[in-house]
mmCIF file of C-alpha atoms in Angstrom:
data_model
loop_
_atom_site.group_PDB
_atom_site.id
_atom_site.type_symbol
_atom_site.label_atom_id
_atom_site.label_comp_id
_atom_site.label_asym_id
_atom_site.label_seq_id
_atom_site.Cartn_x
_atom_site.Cartn_y
_atom_site.Cartn_z
ATOM 1 C CA MET A 1 114.675 131.927 139.246
ATOM 2 C CA THR A 2 113.005 128.679 138.156
ATOM 3 C CA LYS A 3 110.151 129.364 140.550
ATOM 4 C CA ILE A 4 109.566 132.829 139.099
ATOM 5 C CA ALA A 5 109.758 131.460 135.567
ATOM 6 C CA SER A 6 107.252 128.711 136.291
ATOM 7 C CA ASP A 7 105.063 131.281 138.064
ATOM 8 C CA LEU A 8 104.971 133.392 134.920
ATOM 9 C CA GLU A 9 103.654 130.490 132.850
ATOM 10 C CA THR A 10 101.036 129.715 135.490
ATOM 11 C CA LEU A 11 100.030 133.359 135.676
ATOM 12 C CA MET A 12 99.636 133.479 131.897
ATOM 13 C CA GLN A 13 97.565 130.288 131.888
ATOM 14 C CA GLN A 14 95.303 131.834 134.527
ATOM 15 C CA ALA A 15 95.197 135.102 132.580
ATOM 16 C CA LEU A 16 94.110 133.267 129.440
ATOM 17 C CA GLU A 17 91.283 131.800 131.533
ATOM 18 C CA GLY A 18 90.190 135.370 132.247
ATOM 19 C CA ASP A 19 91.771 135.847 135.701
ATOM 20 C CA LYS A 20 92.248 139.637 135.925
ATOM 21 C CA HIS A 21 94.438 139.560 139.062
ATOM 22 C CA ALA A 22 96.777 136.953 137.572
ATOM 23 C CA TYR A 23 97.003 139.009 134.395
ATOM 24 C CA ALA A 24 97.806 142.224 136.284
ATOM 25 C CA GLU A 25 100.477 140.366 138.266
ATOM 26 C CA LEU A 26 101.925 138.887 135.081
ATOM 27 C CA LEU A 27 102.132 142.313 133.408
ATOM 28 C CA ARG A 28 103.798 143.760 136.515
ATOM 29 C CA GLU A 29 106.381 140.956 136.513
ATOM 30 C CA THR A 30 106.877 141.458 132.767
ATOM 31 C CA ALA A 31 107.462 145.198 133.212
ATOM 32 C CA HIS A 32 109.845 144.360 136.067
ATOM 33 C CA PHE A 33 112.107 142.089 134.010
ATOM 34 C CA LEU A 34 111.874 144.111 130.787
ATOM 35 C CA ARG A 35 112.767 147.460 132.322
ATOM 36 C CA PRO A 36 116.499 146.679 132.890
ATOM 37 C CA PHE A 37 116.713 145.272 129.354
ATOM 38 C CA LEU A 38 115.270 148.475 127.883
ATOM 39 C CA ARG A 39 117.458 150.661 130.104
ATOM 40 C CA GLN A 40 120.509 149.029 128.547
ATOM 41 C CA LYS A 41 119.287 150.027 125.070
ATOM 42 C CA LEU A 42 117.767 153.467 125.639
ATOM 43 C CA GLN A 43 119.111 156.548 127.363
ATOM 44 C CA ALA A 44 116.134 158.454 128.697
ATOM 45 C CA ASP A 45 113.806 157.043 131.345
ATOM 46 C CA SER A 46 110.868 158.609 129.507
ATOM 47 C CA GLU A 47 111.791 156.577 126.405
ATOM 48 C CA VAL A 48 111.980 153.405 128.493
ATOM 49 C CA ASP A 49 108.541 154.114 129.963
ATOM 50 C CA ASP A 50 107.010 154.878 126.555
ATOM 51 C CA LEU A 51 108.420 151.745 124.990
ATOM 52 C CA LEU A 52 107.497 149.598 127.968
ATOM 53 C CA GLN A 53 103.898 150.753 127.582
ATOM 54 C CA GLU A 54 103.978 149.867 123.890
ATOM 55 C CA ILE A 55 105.388 146.426 124.695
ATOM 56 C CA LEU A 56 102.724 145.747 127.310
ATOM 57 C CA LEU A 57 100.046 146.776 124.821
ATOM 58 C CA SER A 58 101.577 144.451 122.204
ATOM 59 C CA ILE A 59 101.677 141.575 124.692
ATOM 60 C CA HIS A 60 98.023 142.223 125.451
ATOM 61 C CA LYS A 61 97.141 142.331 121.766
ATOM 62 C CA VAL A 62 98.879 139.059 120.830
ATOM 63 C CA ARG A 63 98.498 137.096 124.064
ATOM 64 C CA HIS A 64 96.533 134.471 122.116
ATOM 65 C CA THR A 65 99.836 133.413 120.491
ATOM 66 C CA TYR A 66 101.025 132.112 123.864
ATOM 67 C CA ASP A 67 99.522 128.876 125.165
ATOM 68 C CA GLY A 68 101.102 128.682 128.614
ATOM 69 C CA MET A 69 102.871 125.422 127.701
ATOM 70 C CA ARG A 70 106.280 126.844 126.836
ATOM 71 C CA PRO A 71 108.584 129.266 128.697
ATOM 72 C CA TYR A 72 107.037 132.716 128.935
ATOM 73 C CA LYS A 73 110.154 134.870 128.961
ATOM 74 C CA PRO A 74 111.431 134.037 125.429
ATOM 75 C CA TRP A 75 107.973 134.871 124.103
ATOM 76 C CA ALA A 76 107.831 138.198 125.969
ATOM 77 C CA PHE A 77 111.410 139.073 124.997
ATOM 78 C CA ALA A 78 110.687 138.318 121.321
ATOM 79 C CA ILE A 79 107.872 140.892 121.410
ATOM 80 C CA ALA A 80 110.013 143.354 123.377
ATOM 81 C CA LYS A 81 112.886 143.101 120.867
ATOM 82 C CA TYR A 82 110.475 143.518 117.980
ATOM 83 C CA ARG A 83 108.995 146.680 119.490
ATOM 84 C CA LEU A 84 112.445 147.984 120.431
ATOM 85 C CA LEU A 85 113.732 147.582 116.866
ATOM 86 C CA ASP A 86 110.595 149.223 115.538
ATOM 87 C CA TYR A 87 111.031 152.100 117.975
ATOM 88 C CA LEU A 88 114.712 152.581 117.096
ATOM 89 C CA ARG A 89 113.963 152.366 113.366
ATOM 90 C CA ASN A 90 111.305 155.085 113.651
ATOM 91 C CA HIS A 91 113.472 157.158 115.958
ATOM 92 C CA TYR A 92 116.424 157.222 113.550
ATOM 93 C CA ALA A 93 114.149 157.656 110.524
ATOM 94 C CA ASP A 94 112.665 160.752 112.187
ATOM 95 C CA ARG A 95 116.098 162.122 112.933
ATOM 96 C CA LEU A 96 117.174 161.494 109.363
ATOM 97 C CA HIS A 97 114.014 163.137 108.097
ATOM 98 C CA SER A 98 114.505 166.244 110.200
ATOM 99 C CA ALA A 99 118.205 166.465 109.420
ATOM 100 C CA ILE A 100 119.054 169.361 107.127
ATOM 101 C CA ASP A 101 121.287 169.411 104.109
ATOM 102 C CA MET A 102 124.861 170.367 105.002
ATOM 103 C CA SER A 103 125.043 172.831 102.097
ATOM 104 C CA VAL A 104 122.022 174.687 103.498
ATOM 105 C CA LEU A 105 123.686 174.704 106.874
ATOM 106 C CA GLU A 106 126.945 176.006 105.459
ATOM 107 C CA ASN A 107 125.127 178.832 103.694
ATOM 108 C CA ALA A 108 123.255 179.656 106.869
ATOM 109 C CA LEU A 109 126.398 179.736 108.960
ATOM 110 C CA GLN A 110 127.989 182.191 106.562
ATOM 111 C CA ASP A 111 125.071 184.574 106.956
ATOM 112 C CA ASN A 112 125.164 187.163 109.643
ATOM 113 C CA VAL A 113 121.936 186.157 111.274
ATOM 114 C CA THR A 114 121.884 189.081 113.658
ATOM 115 C CA GLU A 115 121.805 191.573 110.799
ATOM 116 C CA TYR A 116 118.340 192.451 109.585
ATOM 117 C CA ARG A 117 117.114 194.613 106.773
ATOM 118 C CA ILE A 118 113.537 195.169 107.816
ATOM 119 C CA SER A 119 112.292 196.142 111.260
ATOM 120 C CA TYR A 120 111.052 193.519 113.658
ATOM 121 C CA GLU A 121 107.921 195.558 114.361
ATOM 122 C CA SER A 122 106.827 195.421 110.725
ATOM 123 C CA ILE A 123 106.795 191.630 110.718
ATOM 124 C CA SER A 124 105.878 190.886 114.352
ATOM 125 C CA GLY A 125 102.495 189.562 113.222
ATOM 126 C CA GLU A 126 104.154 187.014 110.975
ATOM 127 C CA VAL A 127 106.689 186.116 113.669
ATOM 128 C CA SER A 128 103.907 185.203 116.087
ATOM 129 C CA LYS A 129 102.703 182.588 113.584
ATOM 130 C CA LEU A 130 106.044 180.780 113.704
ATOM 131 C CA PRO A 131 106.650 177.710 115.888
ATOM 132 C CA GLU A 132 107.171 178.748 119.502
ATOM 133 C CA LYS A 133 110.937 178.170 119.633
ATOM 134 C CA GLN A 134 111.628 179.894 116.309
ATOM 135 C CA ALA A 135 109.470 182.869 117.301
ATOM 136 C CA LEU A 136 111.339 183.152 120.605
ATOM 137 C CA ILE A 137 114.722 183.105 118.844
ATOM 138 C CA ILE A 138 113.669 185.743 116.298
ATOM 139 C CA ARG A 139 112.206 187.909 119.045
ATOM 140 C CA MET A 140 115.349 187.701 121.165
ATOM 141 C CA MET A 141 117.678 188.388 118.251
ATOM 142 C CA HIS A 142 115.738 191.131 116.517
ATOM 143 C CA GLN A 143 113.652 192.792 119.196
ATOM 144 C CA GLU A 144 115.902 192.417 122.201
ATOM 145 C CA GLY A 145 119.168 192.539 120.270
ATOM 146 C CA TYR A 146 120.864 189.388 121.530
ATOM 147 C CA THR A 147 123.484 187.646 119.407
ATOM 148 C CA ALA A 148 122.997 184.028 118.360
ATOM 149 C CA LYS A 149 125.570 182.981 120.941
ATOM 150 C CA GLU A 150 123.753 184.852 123.724
ATOM 151 C CA VAL A 151 120.403 183.391 122.691
ATOM 152 C CA ALA A 152 121.957 179.923 122.709
ATOM 153 C CA GLU A 153 123.232 180.430 126.244
ATOM 154 C CA LYS A 154 119.905 181.805 127.469
ATOM 155 C CA ILE A 155 117.655 179.074 126.060
ATOM 156 C CA GLY A 156 120.058 176.168 126.450
ATOM 157 C CA MET A 157 120.699 175.379 122.792
ATOM 158 C CA THR A 158 123.923 175.249 120.831
ATOM 159 C CA GLU A 159 124.864 178.312 118.823
ATOM 160 C CA SER A 160 124.657 176.433 115.532
ATOM 161 C CA ALA A 161 121.189 175.074 116.464
ATOM 162 C CA VAL A 162 120.028 178.655 117.122
ATOM 163 C CA LYS A 163 121.415 179.752 113.749
ATOM 164 C CA VAL A 164 119.703 176.851 111.996
ATOM 165 C CA ALA A 165 116.388 177.618 113.724
ATOM 166 C CA ALA A 166 116.778 181.290 112.798
ATOM 167 C CA HIS A 167 117.537 180.336 109.203
ATOM 168 C CA ARG A 168 114.418 178.209 109.051
ATOM 169 C CA ALA A 169 112.378 181.028 110.531
ATOM 170 C CA TYR A 170 113.754 183.444 107.893
ATOM 171 C CA LYS A 171 112.784 181.056 105.128
ATOM 172 C CA THR A 172 109.265 180.736 106.537
ATOM 173 C CA LEU A 173 108.962 184.497 106.965
ATOM 174 C CA LYS A 174 110.291 185.143 103.480
ATOM 175 C CA HIS A 175 107.742 182.732 102.084
ATOM 176 C CA GLN A 176 104.926 184.327 104.104
ATOM 177 C CA LEU A 177 105.914 187.862 103.116
ATOM 178 C CA GLU A 178 106.192 186.997 99.447
ATOM 179 C CA GLU A 179 102.622 185.628 99.389
ATOM 180 C CA MET B 1 105.871 154.304 136.750
ATOM 181 C CA ASP B 2 102.332 155.508 137.484
ATOM 182 C CA ASN B 3 101.544 155.364 133.784
ATOM 183 C CA ILE B 4 102.676 151.736 133.635
ATOM 184 C CA GLU B 5 100.561 150.828 136.662
ATOM 185 C CA GLN B 6 97.594 152.644 135.164
ATOM 186 C CA LEU B 7 98.061 150.777 131.872
ATOM 187 C CA ILE B 8 98.332 147.439 133.686
ATOM 188 C CA LYS B 9 95.057 148.157 135.468
ATOM 189 C CA THR B 10 93.339 149.088 132.213
ATOM 190 C CA LEU B 11 94.628 146.019 130.375
ATOM 191 C CA SER B 12 93.840 143.596 133.182
ATOM 192 C CA ASN B 13 90.307 144.985 133.469
ATOM 193 C CA ASP B 14 89.957 144.564 129.726
ATOM 194 C CA THR B 15 90.946 140.882 129.736
ATOM 195 C CA ALA B 16 88.543 137.996 129.352
ATOM 196 C CA LYS B 17 88.863 134.280 128.674
ATOM 197 C CA ILE B 18 90.779 133.883 125.459
ATOM 198 C CA GLN B 19 91.327 130.889 123.209
ATOM 199 C CA PRO B 20 95.040 130.403 122.483
ATOM 200 C CA ALA B 21 96.033 129.987 118.838
ATOM 201 C CA PRO B 22 96.439 126.360 117.738
ATOM 202 C CA HIS B 23 99.854 124.725 117.887
ATOM 203 C CA PRO B 24 101.860 125.561 114.721
ATOM 204 C CA TYR B 25 101.973 121.893 113.691
ATOM 205 C CA LEU B 26 98.211 121.697 113.924
ATOM 206 C CA LEU B 27 97.958 124.975 112.085
ATOM 207 C CA SER B 28 100.236 123.792 109.275
ATOM 208 C CA LEU B 29 98.334 120.488 109.089
ATOM 209 C CA LYS B 30 95.104 122.458 108.687
ATOM 210 C CA TRP B 31 96.668 124.571 105.936
ATOM 211 C CA ALA B 32 98.202 121.502 104.255
ATOM 212 C CA VAL B 33 94.899 119.574 104.228
ATOM 213 C CA ALA B 34 93.073 122.580 102.779
ATOM 214 C CA THR B 35 95.770 123.154 100.139
ATOM 215 C CA VAL B 36 95.989 119.493 99.129
ATOM 216 C CA ALA B 37 92.176 119.457 98.835
ATOM 217 C CA TYR B 38 92.475 122.537 96.611
ATOM 218 C CA LEU B 39 95.181 120.839 94.511
ATOM 219 C CA SER B 40 92.988 117.757 94.157
ATOM 220 C CA LEU B 41 90.094 119.957 93.073
ATOM 221 C CA LEU B 42 92.280 121.599 90.414
ATOM 222 C CA LEU B 43 93.358 118.176 89.173
ATOM 223 C CA VAL B 44 89.748 116.980 89.078
ATOM 224 C CA ILE B 45 88.690 120.080 87.127
ATOM 225 C CA PHE B 46 91.642 120.232 84.713
ATOM 226 C CA GLY B 47 92.665 116.574 84.805
ATOM 227 C CA LEU B 48 96.026 114.857 85.095
ATOM 228 C CA ARG B 49 98.429 115.011 82.188
ATOM 229 C CA PRO B 50 97.406 112.297 79.691
ATOM 230 C CA ASP B 51 100.882 110.748 79.794
ATOM 231 C CA PHE B 52 100.993 110.647 83.594
ATOM 232 C CA LEU B 53 101.584 106.883 83.843
ATOM 233 C CA GLN B 54 104.411 107.169 81.350
ATOM 234 C CA ALA B 55 105.856 110.215 83.135
ATOM 235 C CA ILE B 56 106.091 108.439 86.505
ATOM 236 C CA GLU B 57 108.267 105.791 84.906
ATOM 237 C CA ASN B 58 110.942 108.495 84.773
ATOM 238 C CA PRO B 59 112.509 108.406 88.265
ATOM 239 C CA TRP B 60 113.678 112.028 88.013
ATOM 240 C CA PHE B 61 110.115 113.186 87.422
ATOM 241 C CA VAL B 62 108.950 111.348 90.545
ATOM 242 C CA VAL B 63 111.857 112.671 92.632
ATOM 243 C CA GLU B 64 111.196 116.193 91.313
ATOM 244 C CA ILE B 65 107.533 115.980 92.343
ATOM 245 C CA LEU B 66 108.487 114.654 95.782
ATOM 246 C CA ALA B 67 111.123 117.374 96.237
ATOM 247 C CA LEU B 68 108.580 120.014 95.231
ATOM 248 C CA PHE B 69 106.060 118.601 97.679
ATOM 249 C CA SER B 70 108.686 118.618 100.420
ATOM 250 C CA ILE B 71 109.305 122.328 99.738
ATOM 251 C CA PHE B 72 105.579 122.895 100.111
ATOM 252 C CA VAL B 73 105.457 121.039 103.441
ATOM 253 C CA ALA B 74 108.653 122.585 104.848
ATOM 254 C CA THR B 75 107.664 126.143 103.911
ATOM 255 C CA LEU B 76 104.190 125.627 105.319
ATOM 256 C CA VAL B 77 105.485 124.334 108.655
ATOM 257 C CA THR B 78 108.052 127.128 108.892
ATOM 258 C CA THR B 79 105.472 129.759 107.979
ATOM 259 C CA SER B 80 103.236 128.536 110.781
ATOM 260 C CA LEU B 81 106.175 128.635 113.227
ATOM 261 C CA LEU B 82 107.094 132.141 112.088
ATOM 262 C CA ALA B 83 103.538 133.246 112.799
ATOM 263 C CA PHE B 84 104.407 133.166 116.521
ATOM 264 C CA PRO B 85 106.643 135.875 118.002
ATOM 265 C CA ASP B 86 109.035 133.350 119.549
ATOM 266 C CA ILE B 87 108.848 130.931 116.562
ATOM 267 C CA HIS B 88 107.146 128.685 119.126
ATOM 268 C CA GLN B 89 110.680 128.144 120.470
ATOM 269 C CA LYS B 90 111.463 125.702 117.676
ATOM 270 C CA ARG B 91 114.077 127.747 115.888
ATOM 271 C CA ALA B 92 115.969 124.753 114.457
ATOM 272 C CA ILE B 93 112.894 123.453 112.600
ATOM 273 C CA ALA B 94 112.398 126.865 111.032
ATOM 274 C CA PHE B 95 115.500 126.233 108.913
ATOM 275 C CA ALA B 96 113.925 123.194 107.218
ATOM 276 C CA PRO B 97 113.118 125.018 103.948
ATOM 277 C CA ILE B 98 116.841 125.662 103.363
ATOM 278 C CA LEU B 99 117.459 121.924 103.398
ATOM 279 C CA MET B 100 114.458 121.167 101.186
ATOM 280 C CA VAL B 101 115.288 123.872 98.645
ATOM 281 C CA SER B 102 118.907 122.626 98.512
ATOM 282 C CA MET B 103 117.659 119.090 97.929
ATOM 283 C CA PHE B 104 115.335 120.363 95.245
ATOM 284 C CA LEU B 105 118.185 122.178 93.469
ATOM 285 C CA VAL B 106 120.277 118.999 93.543
ATOM 286 C CA VAL B 107 117.355 117.044 92.074
ATOM 287 C CA ILE B 108 116.890 119.631 89.327
ATOM 288 C CA PHE B 109 120.612 119.500 88.570
ATOM 289 C CA PHE B 110 120.483 115.725 88.078
ATOM 290 C CA ALA B 111 117.200 115.887 86.179
ATOM 291 C CA TRP B 112 118.787 118.487 83.868
ATOM 292 C CA ASN B 113 121.788 116.203 83.255
ATOM 293 C CA ALA B 114 119.491 113.236 82.682
ATOM 294 C CA ASP B 115 117.544 115.177 80.023
ATOM 295 C CA HIS B 116 119.797 114.004 77.218
ATOM 296 C CA PRO B 117 119.117 114.495 74.361
ATOM 297 C CA PRO B 118 117.092 117.483 75.586
ATOM 298 C CA ALA B 119 113.323 117.168 75.222
ATOM 299 C CA SER B 120 111.832 119.575 72.735
ATOM 300 C CA LEU B 121 110.797 122.948 74.127
ATOM 301 C CA PRO B 122 107.042 123.622 74.138
ATOM 302 C CA ASP B 123 105.629 126.507 72.091
ATOM 303 C CA HIS B 124 104.352 128.444 75.090
ATOM 304 C CA THR B 125 106.545 130.304 77.580
ATOM 305 C CA TYR B 126 105.201 132.828 80.137
ATOM 306 C CA GLU B 127 101.739 131.262 80.075
ATOM 307 C CA CYS B 128 103.021 128.626 82.491
ATOM 308 C CA THR B 129 104.119 131.317 84.970
ATOM 309 C CA LEU B 130 100.705 132.956 84.691
ATOM 310 C CA CYS B 131 98.980 129.621 85.354
ATOM 311 C CA ILE B 132 101.143 129.031 88.429
ATOM 312 C CA ILE B 133 100.357 132.511 89.740
ATOM 313 C CA LEU B 134 96.630 132.074 89.182
ATOM 314 C CA ALA B 135 96.600 128.638 90.791
ATOM 315 C CA SER B 136 98.583 129.967 93.765
ATOM 316 C CA LEU B 137 96.393 132.984 94.435
ATOM 317 C CA LEU B 138 93.826 131.289 96.647
ATOM 318 C CA PRO B 139 96.307 129.454 98.920
ATOM 319 C CA ALA B 140 98.423 132.614 99.137
ATOM 320 C CA VAL B 141 95.487 134.805 100.157
ATOM 321 C CA TRP B 142 94.315 132.235 102.687
ATOM 322 C CA THR B 143 97.761 131.817 104.233
ATOM 323 C CA PHE B 144 98.313 135.569 104.491
ATOM 324 C CA TYR B 145 94.836 135.998 105.993
ATOM 325 C CA SER B 146 95.603 133.321 108.605
ATOM 326 C CA LEU B 147 99.015 134.835 109.319
ATOM 327 C CA ARG B 148 97.493 138.243 109.962
ATOM 328 C CA LYS B 149 95.478 136.786 112.822
ATOM 329 C CA LEU B 150 98.721 135.783 114.539
ATOM 330 C CA ALA B 151 101.799 137.872 115.315
ATOM 331 C CA SER B 152 104.903 137.268 113.269
ATOM 332 C CA VAL B 153 107.926 139.319 114.236
ATOM 333 C CA HIS B 154 109.721 137.919 111.177
ATOM 334 C CA TYR B 155 107.084 139.281 108.844
ATOM 335 C CA ARG B 156 109.283 139.466 105.728
ATOM 336 C CA LEU B 157 110.441 135.885 106.036
ATOM 337 C CA ALA B 158 106.931 134.692 106.855
ATOM 338 C CA GLY B 159 105.589 136.499 103.783
ATOM 339 C CA GLY B 160 108.306 135.064 101.535
ATOM 340 C CA LEU B 161 107.792 131.517 102.732
ATOM 341 C CA ALA B 162 104.003 131.809 102.574
ATOM 342 C CA LEU B 163 104.229 132.842 98.919
ATOM 343 C CA LEU B 164 106.828 130.160 98.166
ATOM 344 C CA SER B 165 104.541 127.580 99.731
ATOM 345 C CA ALA B 166 101.564 128.790 97.691
ATOM 346 C CA THR B 167 103.500 128.921 94.412
ATOM 347 C CA SER B 168 105.013 125.498 95.031
ATOM 348 C CA ILE B 169 101.498 124.082 95.071
ATOM 349 C CA GLY B 170 100.752 125.970 91.836
ATOM 350 C CA ALA B 171 103.944 124.583 90.281
ATOM 351 C CA LEU B 172 103.078 121.105 91.511
ATOM 352 C CA TRP B 173 99.656 121.288 89.913
ATOM 353 C CA LEU B 174 101.082 122.480 86.596
ATOM 354 C CA ARG B 175 103.718 119.761 86.598
ATOM 355 C CA LEU B 176 100.973 117.160 87.047
ATOM 356 C CA TYR B 177 98.719 118.771 84.461
ATOM 357 C CA GLU B 178 100.965 119.924 81.637
ATOM 358 C CA VAL B 179 102.390 117.472 79.096
ATOM 359 C CA ASN B 180 105.932 118.703 79.062
ATOM 360 C CA ASP B 181 109.251 116.970 79.624
ATOM 361 C CA SER B 182 111.601 119.833 78.887
ATOM 362 C CA ILE B 183 113.516 120.494 82.079
ATOM 363 C CA ILE B 184 114.869 123.716 80.557
ATOM 364 C CA HIS B 185 111.335 125.039 80.116
ATOM 365 C CA VAL B 186 110.325 123.865 83.570
ATOM 366 C CA VAL B 187 113.266 125.584 85.228
ATOM 367 C CA GLU B 188 112.879 128.776 83.224
ATOM 368 C CA TRP B 189 109.111 129.253 83.376
ATOM 369 C CA HIS B 190 108.030 127.220 86.420
ATOM 370 C CA TYR B 191 110.700 127.111 89.088
ATOM 371 C CA LEU B 192 112.617 130.354 88.606
ATOM 372 C CA PRO B 193 109.375 132.401 88.730
ATOM 373 C CA MET B 194 108.326 130.351 91.764
ATOM 374 C CA PHE B 195 111.415 131.485 93.678
ATOM 375 C CA VAL B 196 111.130 135.048 92.364
ATOM 376 C CA ILE B 197 107.552 135.197 93.662
ATOM 377 C CA GLY B 198 108.895 133.912 96.969
ATOM 378 C CA LEU B 199 111.247 136.908 97.006
ATOM 379 C CA ILE B 200 108.337 139.245 96.246
ATOM 380 C CA GLY B 201 106.709 137.712 99.323
ATOM 381 C CA LEU B 202 109.459 139.274 101.454
ATOM 382 C CA TRP B 203 108.200 142.695 100.391
ATOM 383 C CA LEU B 204 104.543 141.715 100.643
ATOM 384 C CA GLY B 205 105.153 140.360 104.135
ATOM 385 C CA GLU B 206 106.333 143.765 105.272
ATOM 386 C CA ILE B 207 103.198 145.394 103.917
ATOM 387 C CA VAL B 208 100.610 142.837 104.987
ATOM 388 C CA LEU B 209 102.018 141.175 108.083
ATOM 389 C CA LYS B 210 103.659 144.019 110.002
ATOM 390 C CA TRP B 211 101.762 144.774 113.220
#
């Protein structure tokens, strides 16, 4: 363990001197010891990979703040934790941003979303302009006649998520048709 | 995994010899020398308070100046440590400003009690705060500019301490320039705004120093 740690400092010293091989080795070692740490904090492997790339980029960007004279790992972990917190903050902010008001949801759930007053054919042009998933849901419910529950089963979403997506699509369509 | 390997190859091909940032102590010494030179310049331009020799006969005035200077030094050193992601692995030293600010508050408490009967309040009020802000602008901008070249992961704290350091030098200059012995005025229009500006630095740090 001590040998690896001292190797990391040496590798960084060599990297700061412009040694490309030492730098590549150092980044590999860094990715190797950071990966388990990130796996403990994040669920999906794709998230771990994305964040690991961001951390390596950050290490590259601020490598001048390391002089090779003090332990390398605390420095690398400080950057990793900083990027992890930033990632989690953005992740939850996005989720909060895309969350919908419960009152809207309650209204939507009361609606019979499979009942339509105008024919699908008359608005198919507008439907095609919707986001892919919303268009698919509208098409399945109004052209092919599936219920929200059946659509949910077929496309692997929850029933309430299908209803919410349908509700959003209706709002968009209503807005487009009123213009 | 392939993406990581690809990134490592790109980054390692992109590397060249790089000069590491100076040690934080050296960095803070550089900042301190520049700021003290700036303070001296201000004192040369505006002059010392005419009753300076008389003022330094008051031990509480001298202790107050020393305590203020110690805040400046402690905040400067901590700011330079905070400029490094790992606080240069000197976490304990980074708490120095807490000690110095506590000492300063104790000094102010005793100076307040010693101001008996209270010295007469000067006519001016917020002008002192404005002078401190103006005098602190240059050191503040310079410190923030230097901090941006490094990589603070405690950007709010670094911003707050950088502004506190800059305003402490402004307050120090005004204390040495202005003929005023009212501790009430000094607390109200010099030191309280100094700490409030330090708090504003927490917000400014997030805007300027986040990377």
